[in-house]
XYZ file of N, CA and C in Angstrom:
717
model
N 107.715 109.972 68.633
C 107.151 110.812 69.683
C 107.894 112.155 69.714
N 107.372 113.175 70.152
C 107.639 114.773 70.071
C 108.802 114.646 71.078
N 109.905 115.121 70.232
C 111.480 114.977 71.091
C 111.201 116.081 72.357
N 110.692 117.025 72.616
C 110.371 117.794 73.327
C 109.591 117.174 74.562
N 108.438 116.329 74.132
C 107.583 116.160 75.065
C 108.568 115.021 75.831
N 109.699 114.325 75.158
C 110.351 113.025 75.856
C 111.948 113.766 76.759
N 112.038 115.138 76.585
C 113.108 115.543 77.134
C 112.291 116.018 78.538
N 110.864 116.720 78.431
C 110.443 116.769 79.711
C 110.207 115.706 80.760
N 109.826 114.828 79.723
C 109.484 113.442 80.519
C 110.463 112.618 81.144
N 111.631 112.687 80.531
C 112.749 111.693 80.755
C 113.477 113.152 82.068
N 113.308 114.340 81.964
C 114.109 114.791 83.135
C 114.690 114.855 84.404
N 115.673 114.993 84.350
C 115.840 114.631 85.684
C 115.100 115.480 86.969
N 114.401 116.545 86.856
C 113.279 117.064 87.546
C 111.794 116.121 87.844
N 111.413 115.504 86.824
C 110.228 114.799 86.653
C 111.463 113.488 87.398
N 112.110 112.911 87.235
C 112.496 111.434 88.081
C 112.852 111.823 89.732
N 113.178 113.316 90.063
C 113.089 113.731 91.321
C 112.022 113.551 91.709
N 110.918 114.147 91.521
C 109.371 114.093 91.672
C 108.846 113.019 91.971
N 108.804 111.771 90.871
C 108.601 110.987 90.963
C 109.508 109.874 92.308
N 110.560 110.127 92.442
C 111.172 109.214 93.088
C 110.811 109.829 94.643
N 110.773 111.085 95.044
C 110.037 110.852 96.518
C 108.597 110.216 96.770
N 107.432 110.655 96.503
C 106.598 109.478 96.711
C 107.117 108.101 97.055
N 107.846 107.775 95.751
C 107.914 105.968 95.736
C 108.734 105.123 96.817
N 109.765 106.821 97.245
C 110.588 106.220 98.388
C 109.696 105.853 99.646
N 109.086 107.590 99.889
C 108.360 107.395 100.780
C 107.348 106.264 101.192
N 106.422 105.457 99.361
C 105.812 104.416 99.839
C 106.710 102.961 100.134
N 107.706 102.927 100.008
C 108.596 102.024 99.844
C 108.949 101.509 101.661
N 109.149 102.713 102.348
C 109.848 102.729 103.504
C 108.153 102.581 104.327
N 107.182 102.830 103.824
C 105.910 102.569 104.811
C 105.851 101.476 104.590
N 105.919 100.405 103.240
C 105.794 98.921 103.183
C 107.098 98.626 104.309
N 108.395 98.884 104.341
C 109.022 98.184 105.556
C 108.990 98.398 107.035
N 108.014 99.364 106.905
C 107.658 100.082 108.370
C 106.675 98.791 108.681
N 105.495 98.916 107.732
C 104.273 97.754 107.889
C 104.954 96.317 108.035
N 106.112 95.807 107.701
C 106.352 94.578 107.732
C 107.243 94.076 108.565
N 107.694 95.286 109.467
C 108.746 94.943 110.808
C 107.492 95.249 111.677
N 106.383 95.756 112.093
C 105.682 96.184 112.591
C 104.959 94.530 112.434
N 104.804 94.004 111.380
C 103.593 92.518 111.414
C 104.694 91.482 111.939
N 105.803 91.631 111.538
C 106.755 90.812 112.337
C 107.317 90.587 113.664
N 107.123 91.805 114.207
C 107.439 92.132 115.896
C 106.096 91.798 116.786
N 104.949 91.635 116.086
C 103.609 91.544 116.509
C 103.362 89.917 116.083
N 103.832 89.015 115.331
C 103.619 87.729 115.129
C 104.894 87.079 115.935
N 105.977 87.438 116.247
C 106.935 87.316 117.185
C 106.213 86.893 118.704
N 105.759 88.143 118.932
C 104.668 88.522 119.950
C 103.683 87.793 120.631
N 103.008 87.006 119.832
C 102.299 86.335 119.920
C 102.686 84.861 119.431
N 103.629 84.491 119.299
C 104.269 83.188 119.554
C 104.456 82.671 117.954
N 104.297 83.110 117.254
C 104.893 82.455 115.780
C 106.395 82.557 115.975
N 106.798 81.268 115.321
C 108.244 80.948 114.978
C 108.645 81.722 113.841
N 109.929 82.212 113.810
C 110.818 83.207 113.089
C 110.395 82.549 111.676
N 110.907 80.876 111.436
C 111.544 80.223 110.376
C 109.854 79.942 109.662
N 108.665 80.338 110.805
C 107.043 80.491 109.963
C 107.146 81.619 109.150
N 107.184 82.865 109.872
C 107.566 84.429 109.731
C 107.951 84.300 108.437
N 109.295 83.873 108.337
C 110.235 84.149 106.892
C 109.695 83.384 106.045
N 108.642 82.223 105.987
C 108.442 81.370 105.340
C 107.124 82.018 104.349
N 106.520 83.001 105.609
C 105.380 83.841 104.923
C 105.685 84.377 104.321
N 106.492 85.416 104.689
C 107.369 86.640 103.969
C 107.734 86.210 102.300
N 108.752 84.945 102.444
C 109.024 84.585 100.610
C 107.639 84.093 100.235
N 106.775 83.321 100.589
C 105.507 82.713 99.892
C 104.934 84.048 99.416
N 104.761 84.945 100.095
C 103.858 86.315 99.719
C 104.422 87.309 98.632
N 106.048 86.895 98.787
C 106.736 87.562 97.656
C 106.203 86.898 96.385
N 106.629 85.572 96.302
C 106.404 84.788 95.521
C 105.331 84.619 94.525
N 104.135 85.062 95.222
C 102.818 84.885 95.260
C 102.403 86.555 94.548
N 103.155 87.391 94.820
C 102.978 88.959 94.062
C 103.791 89.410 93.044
N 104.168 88.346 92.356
C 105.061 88.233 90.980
C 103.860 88.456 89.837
N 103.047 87.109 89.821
C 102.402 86.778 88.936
C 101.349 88.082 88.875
N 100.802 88.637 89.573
C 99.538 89.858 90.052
C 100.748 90.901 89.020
N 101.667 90.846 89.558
C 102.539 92.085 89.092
C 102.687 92.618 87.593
N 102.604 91.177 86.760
C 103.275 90.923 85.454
C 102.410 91.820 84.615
N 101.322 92.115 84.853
C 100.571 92.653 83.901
C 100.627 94.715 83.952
N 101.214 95.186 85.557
C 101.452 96.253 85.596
C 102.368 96.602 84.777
N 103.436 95.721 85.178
C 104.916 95.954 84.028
C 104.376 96.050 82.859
N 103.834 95.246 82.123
C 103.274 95.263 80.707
C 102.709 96.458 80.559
N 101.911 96.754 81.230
C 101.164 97.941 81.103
C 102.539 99.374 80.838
N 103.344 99.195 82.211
C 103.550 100.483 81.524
C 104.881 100.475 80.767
N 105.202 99.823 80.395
C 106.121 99.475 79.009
C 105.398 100.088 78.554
N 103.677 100.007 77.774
C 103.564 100.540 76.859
C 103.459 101.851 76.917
N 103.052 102.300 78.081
C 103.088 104.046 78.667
C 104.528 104.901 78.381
N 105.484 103.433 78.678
C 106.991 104.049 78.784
C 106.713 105.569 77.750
N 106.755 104.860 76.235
C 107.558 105.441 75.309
C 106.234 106.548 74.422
N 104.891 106.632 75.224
C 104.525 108.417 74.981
C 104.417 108.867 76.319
N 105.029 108.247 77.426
C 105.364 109.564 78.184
C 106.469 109.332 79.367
N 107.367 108.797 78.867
C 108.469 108.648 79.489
C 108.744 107.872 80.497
N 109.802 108.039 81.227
C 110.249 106.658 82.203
C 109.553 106.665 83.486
N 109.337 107.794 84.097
C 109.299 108.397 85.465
C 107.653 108.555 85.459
N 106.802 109.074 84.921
C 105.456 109.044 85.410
C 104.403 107.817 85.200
N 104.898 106.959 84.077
C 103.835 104.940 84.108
C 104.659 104.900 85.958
N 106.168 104.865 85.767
C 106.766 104.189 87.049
C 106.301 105.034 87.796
N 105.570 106.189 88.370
C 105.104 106.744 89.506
C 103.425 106.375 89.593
N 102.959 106.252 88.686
C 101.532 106.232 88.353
C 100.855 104.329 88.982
N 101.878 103.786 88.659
C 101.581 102.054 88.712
C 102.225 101.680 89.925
N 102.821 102.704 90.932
C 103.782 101.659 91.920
C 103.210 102.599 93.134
N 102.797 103.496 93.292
C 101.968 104.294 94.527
C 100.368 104.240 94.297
N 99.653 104.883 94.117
C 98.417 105.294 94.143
C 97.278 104.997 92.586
N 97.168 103.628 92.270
C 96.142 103.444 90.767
C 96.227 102.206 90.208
N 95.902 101.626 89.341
C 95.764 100.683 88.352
C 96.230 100.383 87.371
N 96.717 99.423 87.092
C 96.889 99.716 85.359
C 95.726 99.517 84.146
N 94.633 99.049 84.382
C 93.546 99.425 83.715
C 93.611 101.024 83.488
N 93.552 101.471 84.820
C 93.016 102.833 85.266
C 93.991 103.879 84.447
N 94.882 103.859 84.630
C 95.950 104.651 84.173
C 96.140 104.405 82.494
N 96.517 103.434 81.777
C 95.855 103.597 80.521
C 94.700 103.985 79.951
N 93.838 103.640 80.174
C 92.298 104.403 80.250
C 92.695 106.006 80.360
N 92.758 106.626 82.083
C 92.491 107.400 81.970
C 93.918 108.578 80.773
N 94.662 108.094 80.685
C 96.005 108.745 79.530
C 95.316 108.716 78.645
N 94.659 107.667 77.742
C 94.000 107.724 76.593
C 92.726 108.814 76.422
N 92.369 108.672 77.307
C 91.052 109.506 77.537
C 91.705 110.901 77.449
N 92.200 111.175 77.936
C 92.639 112.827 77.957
C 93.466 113.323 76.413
N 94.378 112.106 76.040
C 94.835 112.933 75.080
C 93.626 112.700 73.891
N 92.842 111.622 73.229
C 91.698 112.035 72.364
C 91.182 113.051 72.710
N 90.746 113.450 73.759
C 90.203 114.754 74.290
C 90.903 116.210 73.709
N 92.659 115.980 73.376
C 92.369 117.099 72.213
C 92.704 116.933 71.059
N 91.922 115.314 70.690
C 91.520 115.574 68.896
C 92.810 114.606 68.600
N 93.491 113.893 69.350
C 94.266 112.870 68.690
C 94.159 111.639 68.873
N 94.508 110.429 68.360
C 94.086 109.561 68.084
C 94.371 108.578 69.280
N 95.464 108.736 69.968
C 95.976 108.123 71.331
C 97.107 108.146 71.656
N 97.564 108.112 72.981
C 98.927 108.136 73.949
C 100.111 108.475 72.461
N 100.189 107.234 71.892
C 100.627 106.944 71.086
C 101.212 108.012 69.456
N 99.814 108.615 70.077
C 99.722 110.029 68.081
C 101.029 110.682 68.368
N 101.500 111.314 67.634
C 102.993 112.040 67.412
C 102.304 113.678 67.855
N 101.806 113.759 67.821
C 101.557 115.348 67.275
C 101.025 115.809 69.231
N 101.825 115.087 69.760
C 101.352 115.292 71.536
C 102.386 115.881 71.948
N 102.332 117.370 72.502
C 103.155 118.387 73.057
C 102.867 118.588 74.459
N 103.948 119.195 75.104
C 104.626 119.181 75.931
C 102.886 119.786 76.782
N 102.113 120.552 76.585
C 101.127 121.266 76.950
C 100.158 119.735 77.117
N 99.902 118.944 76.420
C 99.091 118.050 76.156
C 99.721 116.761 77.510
N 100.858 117.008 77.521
C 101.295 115.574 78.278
C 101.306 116.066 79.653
N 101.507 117.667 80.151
C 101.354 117.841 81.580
C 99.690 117.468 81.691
N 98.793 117.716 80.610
C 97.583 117.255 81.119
C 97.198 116.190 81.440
N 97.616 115.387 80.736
C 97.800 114.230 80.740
C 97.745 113.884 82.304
N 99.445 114.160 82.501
C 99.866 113.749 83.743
C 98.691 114.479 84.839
N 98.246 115.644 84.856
C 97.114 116.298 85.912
C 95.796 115.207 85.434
N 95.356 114.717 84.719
C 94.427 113.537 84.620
C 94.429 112.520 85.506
N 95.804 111.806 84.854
C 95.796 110.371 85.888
C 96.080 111.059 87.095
N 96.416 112.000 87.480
C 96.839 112.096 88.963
C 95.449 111.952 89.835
N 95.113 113.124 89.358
C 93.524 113.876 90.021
C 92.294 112.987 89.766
N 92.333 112.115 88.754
C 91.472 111.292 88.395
C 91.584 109.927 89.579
N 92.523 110.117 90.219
C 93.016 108.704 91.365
C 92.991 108.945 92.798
N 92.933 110.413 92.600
C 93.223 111.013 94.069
C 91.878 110.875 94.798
N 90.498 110.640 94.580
C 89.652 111.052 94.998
C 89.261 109.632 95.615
N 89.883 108.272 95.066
C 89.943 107.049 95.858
C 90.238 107.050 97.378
N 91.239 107.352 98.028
C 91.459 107.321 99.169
C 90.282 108.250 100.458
N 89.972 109.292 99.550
C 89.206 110.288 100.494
C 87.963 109.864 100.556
N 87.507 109.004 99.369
C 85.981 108.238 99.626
C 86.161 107.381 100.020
N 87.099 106.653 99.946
C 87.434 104.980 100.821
C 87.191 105.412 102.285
N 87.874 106.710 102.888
C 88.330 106.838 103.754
C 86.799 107.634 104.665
N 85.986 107.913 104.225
C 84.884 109.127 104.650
C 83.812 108.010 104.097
N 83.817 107.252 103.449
C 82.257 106.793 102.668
C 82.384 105.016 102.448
N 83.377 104.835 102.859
C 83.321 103.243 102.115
C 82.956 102.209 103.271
N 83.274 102.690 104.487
C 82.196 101.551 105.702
C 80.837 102.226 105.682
N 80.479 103.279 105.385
C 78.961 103.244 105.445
C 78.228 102.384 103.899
N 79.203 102.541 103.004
C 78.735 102.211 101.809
C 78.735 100.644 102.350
N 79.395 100.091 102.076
C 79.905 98.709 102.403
C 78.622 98.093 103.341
N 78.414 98.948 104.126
C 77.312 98.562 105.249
C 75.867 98.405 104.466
N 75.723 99.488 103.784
C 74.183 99.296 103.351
C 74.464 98.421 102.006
N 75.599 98.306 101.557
C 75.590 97.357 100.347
C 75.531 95.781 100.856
N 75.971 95.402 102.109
C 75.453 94.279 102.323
C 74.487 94.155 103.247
N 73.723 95.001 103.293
C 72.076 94.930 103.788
C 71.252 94.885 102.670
N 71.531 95.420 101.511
C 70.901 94.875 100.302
C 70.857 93.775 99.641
N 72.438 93.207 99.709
C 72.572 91.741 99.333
C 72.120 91.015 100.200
N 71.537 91.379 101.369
C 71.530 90.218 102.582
C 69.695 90.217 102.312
N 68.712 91.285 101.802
C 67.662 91.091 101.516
C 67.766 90.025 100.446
N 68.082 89.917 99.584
C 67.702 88.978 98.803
C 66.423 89.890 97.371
N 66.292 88.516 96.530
C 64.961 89.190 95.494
C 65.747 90.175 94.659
N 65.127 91.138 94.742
C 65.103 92.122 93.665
C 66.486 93.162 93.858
N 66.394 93.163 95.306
C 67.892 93.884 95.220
C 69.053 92.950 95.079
N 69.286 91.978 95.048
C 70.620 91.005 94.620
C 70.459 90.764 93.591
N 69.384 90.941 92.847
C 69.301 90.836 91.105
C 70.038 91.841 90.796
N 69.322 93.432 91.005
C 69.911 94.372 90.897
C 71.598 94.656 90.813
N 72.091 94.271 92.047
C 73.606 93.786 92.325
C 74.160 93.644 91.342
N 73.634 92.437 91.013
C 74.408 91.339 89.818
C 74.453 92.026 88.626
N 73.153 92.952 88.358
C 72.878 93.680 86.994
C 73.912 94.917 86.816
N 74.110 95.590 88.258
C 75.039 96.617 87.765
C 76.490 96.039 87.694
N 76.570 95.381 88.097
C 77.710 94.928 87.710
C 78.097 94.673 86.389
N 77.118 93.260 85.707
C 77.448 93.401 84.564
C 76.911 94.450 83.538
N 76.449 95.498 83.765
C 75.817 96.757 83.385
C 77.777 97.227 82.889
N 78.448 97.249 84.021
C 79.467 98.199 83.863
C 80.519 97.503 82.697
N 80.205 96.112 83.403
C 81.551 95.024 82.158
C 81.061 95.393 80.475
N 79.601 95.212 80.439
C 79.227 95.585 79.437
C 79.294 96.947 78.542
N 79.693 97.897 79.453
C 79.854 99.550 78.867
C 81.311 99.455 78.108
N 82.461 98.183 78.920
C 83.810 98.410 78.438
C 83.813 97.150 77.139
N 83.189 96.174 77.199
C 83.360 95.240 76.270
C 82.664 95.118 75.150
N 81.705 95.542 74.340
C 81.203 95.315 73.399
C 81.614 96.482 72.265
N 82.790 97.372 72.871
C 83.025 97.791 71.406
C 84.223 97.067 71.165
N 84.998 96.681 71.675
C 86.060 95.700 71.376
C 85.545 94.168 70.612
N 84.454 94.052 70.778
C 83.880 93.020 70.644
C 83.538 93.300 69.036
N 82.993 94.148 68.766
C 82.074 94.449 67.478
C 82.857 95.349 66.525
N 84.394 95.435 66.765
C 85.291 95.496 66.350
C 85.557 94.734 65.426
N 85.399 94.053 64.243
C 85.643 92.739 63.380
C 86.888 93.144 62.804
N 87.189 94.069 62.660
C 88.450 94.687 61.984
C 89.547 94.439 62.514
N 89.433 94.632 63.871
C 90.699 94.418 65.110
C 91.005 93.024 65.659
N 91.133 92.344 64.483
C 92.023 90.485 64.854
C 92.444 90.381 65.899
N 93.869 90.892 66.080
C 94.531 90.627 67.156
C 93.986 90.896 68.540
N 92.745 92.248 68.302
C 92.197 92.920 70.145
C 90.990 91.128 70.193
N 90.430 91.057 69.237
C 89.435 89.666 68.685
C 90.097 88.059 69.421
N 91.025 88.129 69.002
C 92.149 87.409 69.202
C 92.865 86.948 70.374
N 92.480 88.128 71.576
C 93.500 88.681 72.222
C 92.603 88.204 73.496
N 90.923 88.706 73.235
C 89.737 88.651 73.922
C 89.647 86.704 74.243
N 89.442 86.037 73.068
C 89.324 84.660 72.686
C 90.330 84.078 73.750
N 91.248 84.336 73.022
C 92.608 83.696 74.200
C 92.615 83.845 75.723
N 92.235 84.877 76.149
C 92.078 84.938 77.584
C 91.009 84.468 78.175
N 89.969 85.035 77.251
C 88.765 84.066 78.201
C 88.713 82.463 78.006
N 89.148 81.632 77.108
C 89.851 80.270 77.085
C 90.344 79.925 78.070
N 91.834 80.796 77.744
C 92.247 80.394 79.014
C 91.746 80.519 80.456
N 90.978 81.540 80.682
C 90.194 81.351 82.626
C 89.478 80.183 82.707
N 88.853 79.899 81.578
C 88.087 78.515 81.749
C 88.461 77.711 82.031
N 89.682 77.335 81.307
C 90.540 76.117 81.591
C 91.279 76.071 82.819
N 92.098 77.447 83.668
C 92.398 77.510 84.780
C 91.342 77.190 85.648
N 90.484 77.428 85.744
C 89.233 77.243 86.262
C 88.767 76.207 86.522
N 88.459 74.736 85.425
C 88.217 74.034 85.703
C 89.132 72.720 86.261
N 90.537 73.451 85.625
C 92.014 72.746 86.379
C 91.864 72.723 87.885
N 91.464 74.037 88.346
C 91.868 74.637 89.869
C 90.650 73.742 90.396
N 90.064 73.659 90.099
C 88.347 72.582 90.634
C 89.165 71.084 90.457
N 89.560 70.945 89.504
C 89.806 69.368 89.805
C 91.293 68.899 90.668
N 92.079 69.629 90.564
C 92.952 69.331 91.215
C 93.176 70.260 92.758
N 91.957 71.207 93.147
C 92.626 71.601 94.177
C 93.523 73.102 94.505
N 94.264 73.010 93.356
C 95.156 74.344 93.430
C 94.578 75.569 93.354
N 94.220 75.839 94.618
C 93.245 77.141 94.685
C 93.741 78.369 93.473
N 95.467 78.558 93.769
C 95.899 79.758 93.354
C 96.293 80.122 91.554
N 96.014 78.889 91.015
C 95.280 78.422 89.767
C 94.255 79.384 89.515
N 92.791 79.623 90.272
C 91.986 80.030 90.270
C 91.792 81.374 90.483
N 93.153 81.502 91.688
C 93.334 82.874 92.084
C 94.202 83.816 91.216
N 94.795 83.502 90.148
C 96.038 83.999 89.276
C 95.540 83.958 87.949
N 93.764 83.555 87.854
C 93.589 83.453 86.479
C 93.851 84.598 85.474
N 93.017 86.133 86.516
C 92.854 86.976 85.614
C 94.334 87.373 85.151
N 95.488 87.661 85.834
C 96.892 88.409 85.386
C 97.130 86.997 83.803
N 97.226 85.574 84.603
C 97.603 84.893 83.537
C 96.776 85.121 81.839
N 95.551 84.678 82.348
C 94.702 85.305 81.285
C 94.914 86.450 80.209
N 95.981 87.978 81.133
C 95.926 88.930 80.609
C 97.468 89.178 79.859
N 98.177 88.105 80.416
C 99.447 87.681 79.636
C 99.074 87.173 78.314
N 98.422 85.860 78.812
C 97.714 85.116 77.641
C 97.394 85.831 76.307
N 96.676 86.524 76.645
C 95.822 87.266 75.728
C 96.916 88.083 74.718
N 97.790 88.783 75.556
C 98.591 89.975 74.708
C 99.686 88.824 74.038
N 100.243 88.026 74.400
C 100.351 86.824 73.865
C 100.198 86.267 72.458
N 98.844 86.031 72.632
C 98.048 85.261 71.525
C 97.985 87.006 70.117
N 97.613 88.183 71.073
C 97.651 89.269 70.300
C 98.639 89.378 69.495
N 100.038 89.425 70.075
C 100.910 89.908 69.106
C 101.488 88.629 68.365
N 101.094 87.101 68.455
C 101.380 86.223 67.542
C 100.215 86.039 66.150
N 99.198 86.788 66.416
C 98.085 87.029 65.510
C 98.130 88.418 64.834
N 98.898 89.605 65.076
C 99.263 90.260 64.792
C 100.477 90.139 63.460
N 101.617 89.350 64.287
C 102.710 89.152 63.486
C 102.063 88.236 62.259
N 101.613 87.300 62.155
C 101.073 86.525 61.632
C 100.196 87.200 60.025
N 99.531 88.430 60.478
C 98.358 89.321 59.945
C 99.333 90.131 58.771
């Protein structure tokens, strides 16, 4: 990677930057959780319930987690320490944020995150991509998403042709991201990678049905997406 583009990235200017946000969201999660605690106090829950929630919920946001980390490991090393870790822990996805990085740098003519030939000009865009590309979530959530929400389940609640519909755009959209990975024959390990995960949901799936363990069912997709990169790089090494 362009020693240039990793001295901007790794700076200690860019880890300033980055580290207010994260404080700031850091101290609103303990604002929100002395605030649900003084209010379940309040209303008569026992302390030793309280704390009991508190670790189960920790506990329980490990497994969801595992696949962000993964994610930006691989972000780490074309664009440094400080913007995957600002990008994945405040405001986005990790779908979203790989996607949208990739997207911008092919956009001028290289091959991905990854190509060498990505300068310092190319990676602030970068970074103005995923930013601006995420920002516009909160202001439509916030102005448009109970009216949306409202007429979207007055459509599902008709029935017929509009809950077909529903169902269609939906898989309309799965379908725009999966069939070139699919028709890929060349790419074993992405082949490989696909196989293994969807296996595995099945099998979580029909585990979580017979025995009960809801969160089996509820943890498929992260496990799945372990799974998969998993099975990838032992079919890889293998290749």
């Amino acid at each position: 990677m362009n020693s240039e583009v990793m001295a901007i990235a790794n700076s200690g200017l860019v880890f300033l930057l980055a580290l207010i946000p994260i404080v700031l969201v850091v101290i609103q999660a303990f604002i929100f959780l002395g605030s649900a605690w003084k209010e379940g106090r309040k209303i008569g829950i026992k302390q030793g319930t309280l704390r009991k929630v508190v670790v189960n919920s920790v506990l329980f946001s490990i497994i969801p987690s595992l696949p962000i980390i993964l994610i930006m490991a691989v972000l780490m090393p074309a664009l440094g320490k400080y913007i995957p870790w600002l990008r994945l822990t405040v405001l986005g996805s990790a779908p979203y944020e790989n996607m949208a990085a990739d997207l911008a740098v092919k956009s001028f003519g290289l091959f991905g995150i990854a190509d060498p030939g990505m300068t310092p000009s190319i990676f602030i865009s970068v970074v103005w991509v995923m930013t601006l590309g995420v920002v516009s979530y909160p202001f439509v959530n916030g102005f448009f998403l109970k009216k949306y929400d409202g007429k979207l389940e007055k459509v599902k609640s008709g029935g017929g042709f509009a809950e077909v519909a529903m169902g269609t755009l939906f898989l309309g959209v799965m379908a725009a991201y999966m069939p070139p990975m699919l028709i890929d024959y060349q790419n074993v390990p992405g082949l490989a990678a696909v196989a293994g995960s969807g296996v595995l949901v099945i099998l979580l799936d029909k585990i979580a049905k017979k025995t009960g363990i809801r969160s089996l069912g509820e943890f498929s997709f992260p496990l799945a997406m372990l799974f998969g990169m998993v099975v990838s790089v032992i079919v890889a090494n293998i290749m």
